[in-house]
Amino acid sequence: MNIAVMGYGVVGSGVAEVLKKNHASIVKKSMQESLELTRILDLRDFPGDENEALLTKDFKDILNDETIGIVVETMGGVHPAYEFVLDCLKAGKSVVTSNKELVAAKGNELLRVAEEKNVNFMFEASVGGGIPIIRPIISCLAANEIDEIAGILNGTTNFILTKMINDGMTFEDALKIAQELGYAERDPSADVEGKDACRKICILASLCFGKHVYPDSVYTEGITKIALADVEYAKAWGGVIKLIGRATRYGDGKISIMVSPAFIQNHSQLAGVDDVFNAILVRGDALGDVVFYGRGAGKLPTASAVVADVIDCARHTERRKFFGWEDSVEDYVVDYLDIKHPFFVRAKADKQAVAEHFGEVQYLEYEGAAADEMGFITAALTQREFDAKVAAAGLEVGSVIRVTDY
Ligand code: HSE
């Protein structure tokens, strides 16, 4: 059986590298007589590249090649990846993707087409880079009802926050290093504004809760407004700031889902997750909490997950692996204004106004804090209640960060 790769960037070239490096054992595990990379689609030229002879700029060279049974999509973005993937599935080819934007936007539809055509559509690498998470949710945790899933889902922002927390490095310097190391998206605003984490929590929530969650229905906040003062207040509280994607299923079948920076207590399993590492906490009714941890971005870790899916596809050419989810329904996602949690507030305020409107709060202090600012933690409030109290108390807010109990 032959394989094609669409998109010869960081991940695509990593896939080619892993397929070559571990060729013999991959073929053996695939239970195929052969498993060869025979085509690579990319609009760019790669003169002198060891795979130059495989390169094509014409998608039809892959689509019309009947010897190609598995297509790897590592182009990124929704278009034209969606059209190419759809055509491949309709042509009876299995598709493996690392493209979270595509799965978050079109996952239910592509899984349905794969089912109709009795081929596989797999996307282990789309969440958590090299961390096994999709397959464990489908297989190992199948006995559980999952009511909550939360995690550090973006390596670039976790790398930046770690550098800010541990080394006092500026946001810009840390981002530059993350880009050089190949962690960041082509447009790094997708990382730092939380969109990449949003796509990943959408995929996880769709998989765990059975209905597609579209990224535009998810309240998403990035890390661009985090100041070193917030990092210090978090330390004084006994924790750290992490960018967290989280989704919870309520008893009535609705879900709450959000991406935002959050205060995480030092004893949490998520607090010690540093640098490019990701961690995903899944709360199952039989198992309790389980945390999946590993390299969430980078060329070879991500390629590792892609190639594992390729092997799985090769082993399931006769019977596809059945999983999928329904489309969304109206009002499935709860308005973020109605989600309740404590808030950390850094503001210019007077304590009397805070006491009058917020009642009892936990004040935080650290040496070197600005004299005209205060930091405090509120009781659990909905965003709606919180916003009303901020307005009534006349706070001049510097930062607002949600506080979690993970
Ligand atoms: N830009 C992503 C990250 C790559 O930093 O996590 C992996 O999805």
Coordinates of C-alpha atoms and ligand atoms in Angstrom, one line a residue:
M1 CA 0.0 0.0 0.0
N2 CA 1.2 3.5 -0.8
I3 CA 1.0 6.7 1.2
A4 CA 0.8 10.4 0.1
V5 CA 1.5 13.4 2.2
M6 CA -0.2 16.8 1.5
G7 CA 1.8 19.7 3.0
Y8 CA 5.5 19.4 3.3
G9 CA 6.0 21.8 6.2
V10 CA 7.2 21.0 9.8
V11 CA 4.8 18.1 10.4
G12 CA 4.7 16.8 6.9
S13 CA 8.5 16.6 6.6
G14 CA 8.5 15.0 10.1
V15 CA 6.1 12.3 8.9
A16 CA 8.4 11.5 5.9
E17 CA 11.3 11.4 8.3
V18 CA 9.6 9.0 10.7
L19 CA 8.3 6.8 7.9
K20 CA 11.8 6.4 6.6
K21 CA 13.6 6.1 9.9
N22 CA 11.4 3.4 11.3
H23 CA 10.4 1.9 7.9
A24 CA 10.9 -1.8 8.7
S25 CA 9.0 -1.8 12.0
I26 CA 6.2 0.4 10.7
V27 CA 5.6 -2.0 7.7
K28 CA 5.6 -4.9 10.1
K29 CA 3.1 -3.3 12.5
S30 CA 0.9 -2.2 9.6
M31 CA 0.4 -5.8 8.6
Q32 CA 0.8 -4.8 4.9
E33 CA 3.4 -6.2 2.6
S34 CA 4.7 -2.7 2.0
L35 CA 4.0 0.8 3.1
E36 CA 5.7 3.4 0.9
L37 CA 5.6 7.1 0.8
T38 CA 5.2 7.8 -3.0
R39 CA 3.8 11.3 -3.3
I40 CA 4.1 14.6 -1.5
L41 CA 1.9 17.6 -2.4
D42 CA 3.2 21.1 -1.9
L43 CA 3.2 24.3 -3.9
R44 CA 6.7 25.2 -2.8
D45 CA 9.9 23.9 -4.4
F46 CA 12.4 22.0 -2.2
P47 CA 15.6 21.8 -4.4
G48 CA 18.0 19.2 -3.2
D49 CA 15.5 17.7 -0.7
E50 CA 15.9 14.0 -0.3
N51 CA 12.2 13.6 -1.3
E52 CA 12.3 16.0 -4.2
A53 CA 11.4 13.2 -6.7
L54 CA 8.1 12.6 -4.9
L55 CA 7.0 16.2 -4.9
T56 CA 4.0 17.4 -7.0
K57 CA 2.0 20.6 -7.2
D58 CA -1.1 18.8 -8.6
F59 CA -3.5 17.2 -6.2
K60 CA -4.9 15.0 -8.9
D61 CA -1.6 13.1 -8.9
I62 CA -2.7 11.8 -5.5
L63 CA -6.4 11.6 -6.0
N64 CA -6.2 9.6 -9.2
D65 CA -3.4 7.3 -8.1
E66 CA -5.1 4.0 -7.1
T67 CA -2.1 2.6 -5.4
I68 CA -2.3 5.4 -2.8
G69 CA -4.6 4.0 0.0
I70 CA -3.7 6.5 2.8
V71 CA -3.4 10.2 2.5
V72 CA -1.8 12.3 5.3
E73 CA -3.0 15.9 5.4
T74 CA -0.6 18.3 7.2
M75 CA -1.4 21.4 5.2
G76 CA -3.2 23.3 7.9
G77 CA -6.1 25.6 7.5
V78 CA -9.6 24.7 6.4
H79 CA -9.4 25.4 2.7
P80 CA -8.3 23.7 0.5
A81 CA -7.5 21.0 3.0
Y82 CA -11.3 20.3 3.4
E83 CA -11.9 19.9 -0.3
F84 CA -8.9 17.7 -0.8
V85 CA -9.7 15.5 2.2
L86 CA -13.3 15.2 1.1
D87 CA -12.3 14.1 -2.4
C88 CA -9.8 11.6 -1.0
L89 CA -12.4 10.0 1.3
K90 CA -15.0 9.9 -1.5
A91 CA -12.4 8.2 -3.7
G92 CA -12.1 5.4 -1.0
K93 CA -8.8 6.6 0.5
S94 CA -8.3 6.7 4.3
V95 CA -7.1 10.1 5.5
V96 CA -5.0 11.0 8.5
T97 CA -4.7 14.6 9.6
S98 CA -2.9 16.7 12.2
N99 CA -5.1 19.7 11.2
K100 CA -7.1 20.8 14.2
E101 CA -8.7 23.7 12.4
L102 CA -10.1 21.3 9.8
V103 CA -11.4 18.7 12.4
A104 CA -12.9 21.4 14.6
A105 CA -14.7 23.0 11.6
K106 CA -15.7 19.8 9.6
G107 CA -15.0 16.8 11.8
N108 CA -18.5 15.4 12.0
E109 CA -19.1 15.7 8.2
L110 CA -15.7 14.1 7.3
L111 CA -16.3 11.2 9.7
R112 CA -19.8 10.7 8.2
V113 CA -18.3 10.5 4.7
A114 CA -15.6 8.2 5.9
E115 CA -18.3 5.9 7.3
E116 CA -20.3 6.0 4.1
K117 CA -17.2 5.0 2.1
N118 CA -16.0 2.5 4.7
V119 CA -12.6 4.2 5.0
N120 CA -10.9 5.8 8.0
F121 CA -10.6 9.4 9.0
M122 CA -8.1 9.8 11.9
F123 CA -6.8 12.8 13.7
E124 CA -4.8 11.8 16.8
A125 CA -2.2 14.5 16.1
S126 CA -4.8 17.2 16.0
V127 CA -4.9 17.4 19.8
G128 CA -1.9 17.3 22.2
G129 CA 0.7 16.8 19.4
G130 CA 2.4 13.5 20.2
I131 CA 0.2 12.7 23.3
P132 CA -2.1 9.8 22.8
I133 CA -5.6 11.2 23.7
I134 CA -8.1 10.6 20.9
R135 CA -7.5 6.9 20.8
P136 CA -7.6 6.5 24.6
I137 CA -10.9 8.4 24.8
I138 CA -12.4 6.2 22.1
S139 CA -11.0 2.9 23.4
C140 CA -9.5 2.8 26.9
L141 CA -12.1 5.1 28.5
A142 CA -15.1 3.7 26.6
A143 CA -16.6 2.3 29.8
N144 CA -16.8 5.8 31.4
E145 CA -19.3 8.6 31.1
I146 CA -17.0 11.6 30.7
D147 CA -18.4 14.8 32.3
E148 CA -15.4 17.0 32.2
I149 CA -12.2 17.5 30.3
A150 CA -9.7 20.2 30.8
G151 CA -6.1 20.9 29.7
I152 CA -3.1 22.8 28.7
L153 CA -3.6 22.4 24.9
N154 CA -1.2 24.8 23.3
G155 CA 2.6 24.3 23.5
T156 CA 3.5 27.7 22.3
T157 CA 1.6 29.6 25.0
N158 CA 2.7 27.2 27.7
F159 CA 6.3 27.7 26.6
I160 CA 5.8 31.5 26.8
L161 CA 4.1 31.4 30.2
T162 CA 6.8 29.2 31.6
K163 CA 9.5 31.5 30.4
M164 CA 7.6 34.5 31.9
I165 CA 7.1 32.7 35.2
N166 CA 10.5 31.0 35.7
D167 CA 12.9 33.3 33.9
G168 CA 11.0 36.7 33.9
M169 CA 11.5 36.7 30.1
T170 CA 9.3 39.1 28.0
F171 CA 6.4 37.8 26.0
E172 CA 7.9 38.8 22.7
D173 CA 11.3 37.1 23.3
A174 CA 9.7 33.8 24.4
L175 CA 7.4 33.8 21.4
K176 CA 10.3 34.3 19.1
I177 CA 12.1 31.2 20.6
A178 CA 8.9 29.2 20.2
Q179 CA 8.6 30.1 16.6
E180 CA 12.3 29.2 16.0
L181 CA 11.7 25.8 17.6
G182 CA 8.8 25.1 15.2
Y183 CA 6.1 25.1 17.9
A184 CA 4.0 28.1 16.8
E185 CA 1.3 28.2 14.1
R186 CA 2.1 29.9 10.8
D187 CA 0.1 32.8 12.2
P188 CA 1.1 32.8 15.9
S189 CA -1.9 34.9 16.8
A190 CA -3.8 31.6 16.7
D191 CA -1.6 30.4 19.5
V192 CA -1.5 33.5 21.7
E193 CA -5.1 34.5 21.2
G194 CA -6.3 31.0 22.3
K195 CA -7.8 30.0 18.9
D196 CA -5.6 26.9 18.6
A197 CA -6.5 25.7 22.1
C198 CA -10.1 26.5 21.3
R199 CA -10.1 24.2 18.2
K200 CA -8.6 21.4 20.3
I201 CA -11.1 21.6 23.2
C202 CA -13.8 21.7 20.5
I203 CA -12.5 18.4 19.1
L204 CA -12.3 16.8 22.6
A205 CA -15.7 18.0 23.7
S206 CA -17.2 16.7 20.4
L207 CA -15.6 13.4 21.0
C208 CA -16.5 13.1 24.7
F209 CA -20.0 14.6 24.7
G210 CA -21.3 13.3 21.3
K211 CA -22.2 16.6 19.5
H212 CA -20.1 18.8 17.4
V213 CA -18.9 22.0 19.1
Y214 CA -18.0 24.8 16.7
P215 CA -15.1 27.1 17.7
D216 CA -17.2 30.2 17.1
S217 CA -19.6 29.1 19.9
V218 CA -16.7 29.0 22.5
Y219 CA -15.7 32.0 24.6
T220 CA -11.9 32.3 23.9
E221 CA -9.3 34.5 25.6
G222 CA -5.6 34.3 25.0
I223 CA -2.5 35.3 27.0
T224 CA -1.6 38.6 25.4
K225 CA -2.9 40.6 28.4
I226 CA -1.1 38.6 31.1
A227 CA 1.3 40.9 33.0
L228 CA 4.2 39.9 35.2
A229 CA 2.2 41.4 38.1
D230 CA -0.4 38.8 37.5
V231 CA 2.2 36.0 37.6
E232 CA 3.4 37.4 41.0
Y233 CA -0.1 37.5 42.4
A234 CA -0.7 33.9 41.3
K235 CA 2.5 32.9 43.2
A236 CA 1.3 34.7 46.3
W237 CA -2.0 32.8 46.0
G238 CA -0.1 29.5 45.7
G239 CA -0.3 28.8 42.1
V240 CA 0.5 29.5 38.5
I241 CA -1.2 31.0 35.4
K242 CA -1.9 28.5 32.6
L243 CA -4.0 28.8 29.4
I244 CA -6.7 26.3 30.0
G245 CA -9.3 24.8 27.6
R246 CA -12.2 23.2 29.5
A247 CA -15.5 21.6 28.8
T248 CA -18.1 20.3 31.2
R249 CA -21.4 18.4 30.6
Y250 CA -24.3 19.4 32.7
G251 CA -27.2 17.1 33.9
D252 CA -29.5 18.6 31.3
G253 CA -27.2 17.6 28.4
K254 CA -25.9 21.1 27.8
I255 CA -22.2 21.9 28.0
S256 CA -20.1 24.8 29.2
I257 CA -16.9 25.3 27.3
M258 CA -14.2 28.0 27.4
V259 CA -10.6 28.8 26.8
S260 CA -8.9 31.4 29.0
P261 CA -5.9 31.9 31.2
A262 CA -6.6 30.5 34.7
F263 CA -5.1 30.4 38.2
I264 CA -4.1 26.8 38.9
Q265 CA -3.1 25.7 42.4
N266 CA 0.5 24.5 42.8
H267 CA -0.7 21.0 43.9
S268 CA -2.8 20.5 40.7
Q269 CA -1.5 18.0 38.2
L270 CA -1.6 20.7 35.6
A271 CA 0.5 23.2 37.5
G272 CA 3.9 21.5 36.9
V273 CA 3.3 21.2 33.1
D274 CA 6.0 23.4 31.7
D275 CA 7.5 24.5 28.4
V276 CA 6.1 22.9 25.3
F277 CA 4.4 20.1 27.2
N278 CA 0.6 19.7 27.2
A279 CA -1.5 17.9 29.7
I280 CA -5.2 16.8 29.4
L281 CA -7.3 15.9 32.4
V282 CA -10.3 13.7 31.7
R283 CA -12.8 13.0 34.4
G284 CA -14.6 9.7 34.0
D285 CA -17.4 8.4 36.2
A286 CA -15.8 5.0 36.7
L287 CA -12.1 5.9 36.6
G288 CA -12.0 9.3 38.2
D289 CA -9.4 11.8 37.0
V290 CA -6.7 10.7 34.5
V291 CA -4.1 13.0 33.0
F292 CA -2.4 12.6 29.7
Y293 CA 1.0 14.3 29.5
G294 CA 3.6 14.8 26.8
R295 CA 5.1 17.0 24.0
G296 CA 2.2 19.0 22.6
A297 CA 3.9 20.4 19.6
G298 CA 7.0 20.0 17.4
K299 CA 8.0 18.1 14.3
L300 CA 8.7 14.6 15.4
P301 CA 6.3 14.3 18.4
T302 CA 3.4 15.3 16.1
A303 CA 4.7 13.1 13.3
S304 CA 4.7 10.2 15.8
A305 CA 1.0 10.6 16.3
V306 CA 0.3 10.9 12.6
V307 CA 2.3 7.8 11.7
A308 CA 0.5 5.8 14.4
D309 CA -2.8 6.7 12.7
V310 CA -1.3 5.7 9.3
I311 CA -0.4 2.3 10.8
D312 CA -3.9 2.0 12.3
C313 CA -5.5 2.8 8.9
A314 CA -3.3 0.2 7.2
R315 CA -4.4 -2.4 9.7
H316 CA -8.1 -1.5 9.2
T317 CA -8.5 -1.5 5.4
E318 CA -11.4 -4.0 5.5
R319 CA -13.3 -2.8 8.5
R320 CA -13.0 0.9 9.4
K321 CA -12.7 2.0 13.0
F322 CA -16.2 3.3 14.0
F323 CA -16.5 6.5 15.9
G324 CA -18.0 9.9 15.3
W325 CA -20.5 12.4 16.7
E326 CA -23.7 14.2 15.7
D327 CA -24.0 17.8 14.5
S328 CA -24.6 20.5 17.1
V329 CA -28.1 21.6 18.2
E330 CA -29.3 25.1 19.1
D331 CA -28.5 26.2 22.7
Y332 CA -26.3 23.2 23.3
V333 CA -23.4 25.4 24.5
V334 CA -24.3 27.5 27.6
D335 CA -23.7 31.2 27.4
Y336 CA -20.3 32.0 29.0
L337 CA -21.9 34.8 30.9
D338 CA -23.7 32.1 32.9
I339 CA -20.7 30.1 33.8
K340 CA -19.8 30.4 37.5
H341 CA -16.3 30.5 39.0
P342 CA -14.2 32.7 41.3
F343 CA -12.2 35.5 39.7
F344 CA -8.8 37.0 40.4
V345 CA -8.9 40.7 40.0
R346 CA -6.0 43.2 39.7
A347 CA -7.4 46.7 40.0
K348 CA -7.2 50.2 41.2
A349 CA -9.9 50.2 43.8
D350 CA -10.7 51.0 47.4
K351 CA -11.4 48.2 49.9
Q352 CA -14.6 49.7 51.1
A353 CA -16.1 49.6 47.6
V354 CA -14.8 46.0 47.1
A355 CA -16.3 44.9 50.4
E356 CA -19.7 46.6 49.6
H357 CA -20.1 45.0 46.2
F358 CA -18.1 41.7 46.4
G359 CA -18.6 40.8 50.1
E360 CA -15.7 38.8 51.5
V361 CA -12.7 38.5 49.2
Q362 CA -9.2 37.0 49.6
Y363 CA -6.6 39.8 49.2
L364 CA -3.2 38.8 47.8
E365 CA 0.0 40.6 48.4
Y366 CA 3.6 40.4 47.1
E367 CA 6.7 42.5 47.6
G368 CA 7.1 45.0 44.8
A369 CA 3.4 45.3 43.9
A370 CA 2.3 48.7 42.5
A371 CA 1.2 50.8 45.5
D372 CA -2.0 52.0 43.8
E373 CA -3.2 48.5 42.8
M374 CA -4.7 45.5 44.7
G375 CA -5.2 41.9 43.8
F376 CA -8.0 39.8 45.2
I377 CA -10.0 36.6 44.6
T378 CA -13.8 36.8 44.6
A379 CA -16.3 34.1 45.6
A380 CA -17.7 32.0 42.8
L381 CA -19.8 34.3 40.5
T382 CA -21.2 34.1 37.0
Q383 CA -19.5 36.4 34.5
R384 CA -22.8 38.4 34.4
E385 CA -22.8 38.9 38.2
F386 CA -19.1 39.7 38.1
D387 CA -19.4 42.3 35.4
A388 CA -22.3 44.0 37.2
K389 CA -20.3 44.2 40.5
V390 CA -17.2 45.6 38.7
A391 CA -19.3 48.4 37.2
A392 CA -21.1 49.1 40.5
A393 CA -17.9 49.2 42.5
G394 CA -16.2 51.5 39.9
L395 CA -13.1 49.3 39.7
E396 CA -10.4 50.4 37.3
V397 CA -9.5 46.8 36.2
G398 CA -6.0 45.8 35.1
S399 CA -6.6 42.1 34.9
V400 CA -9.3 39.5 35.4
I401 CA -8.3 35.8 35.5
R402 CA -10.6 32.9 36.3
V403 CA -9.7 30.6 39.2
T404 CA -10.1 26.8 38.7
D405 CA -10.3 23.9 41.0
Y406 CA -8.3 21.4 38.8
Ligands
HSE1 N1 1.0 25.7 17.6 C1 0.5 24.5 18.3 C2 1.0 24.6 19.7 C3 1.1 23.3 17.5 O1 1.9 25.4 20.0 O2 0.5 23.8 20.5 C4 0.6 22.0 17.9 O3 -0.8 21.9 17.7

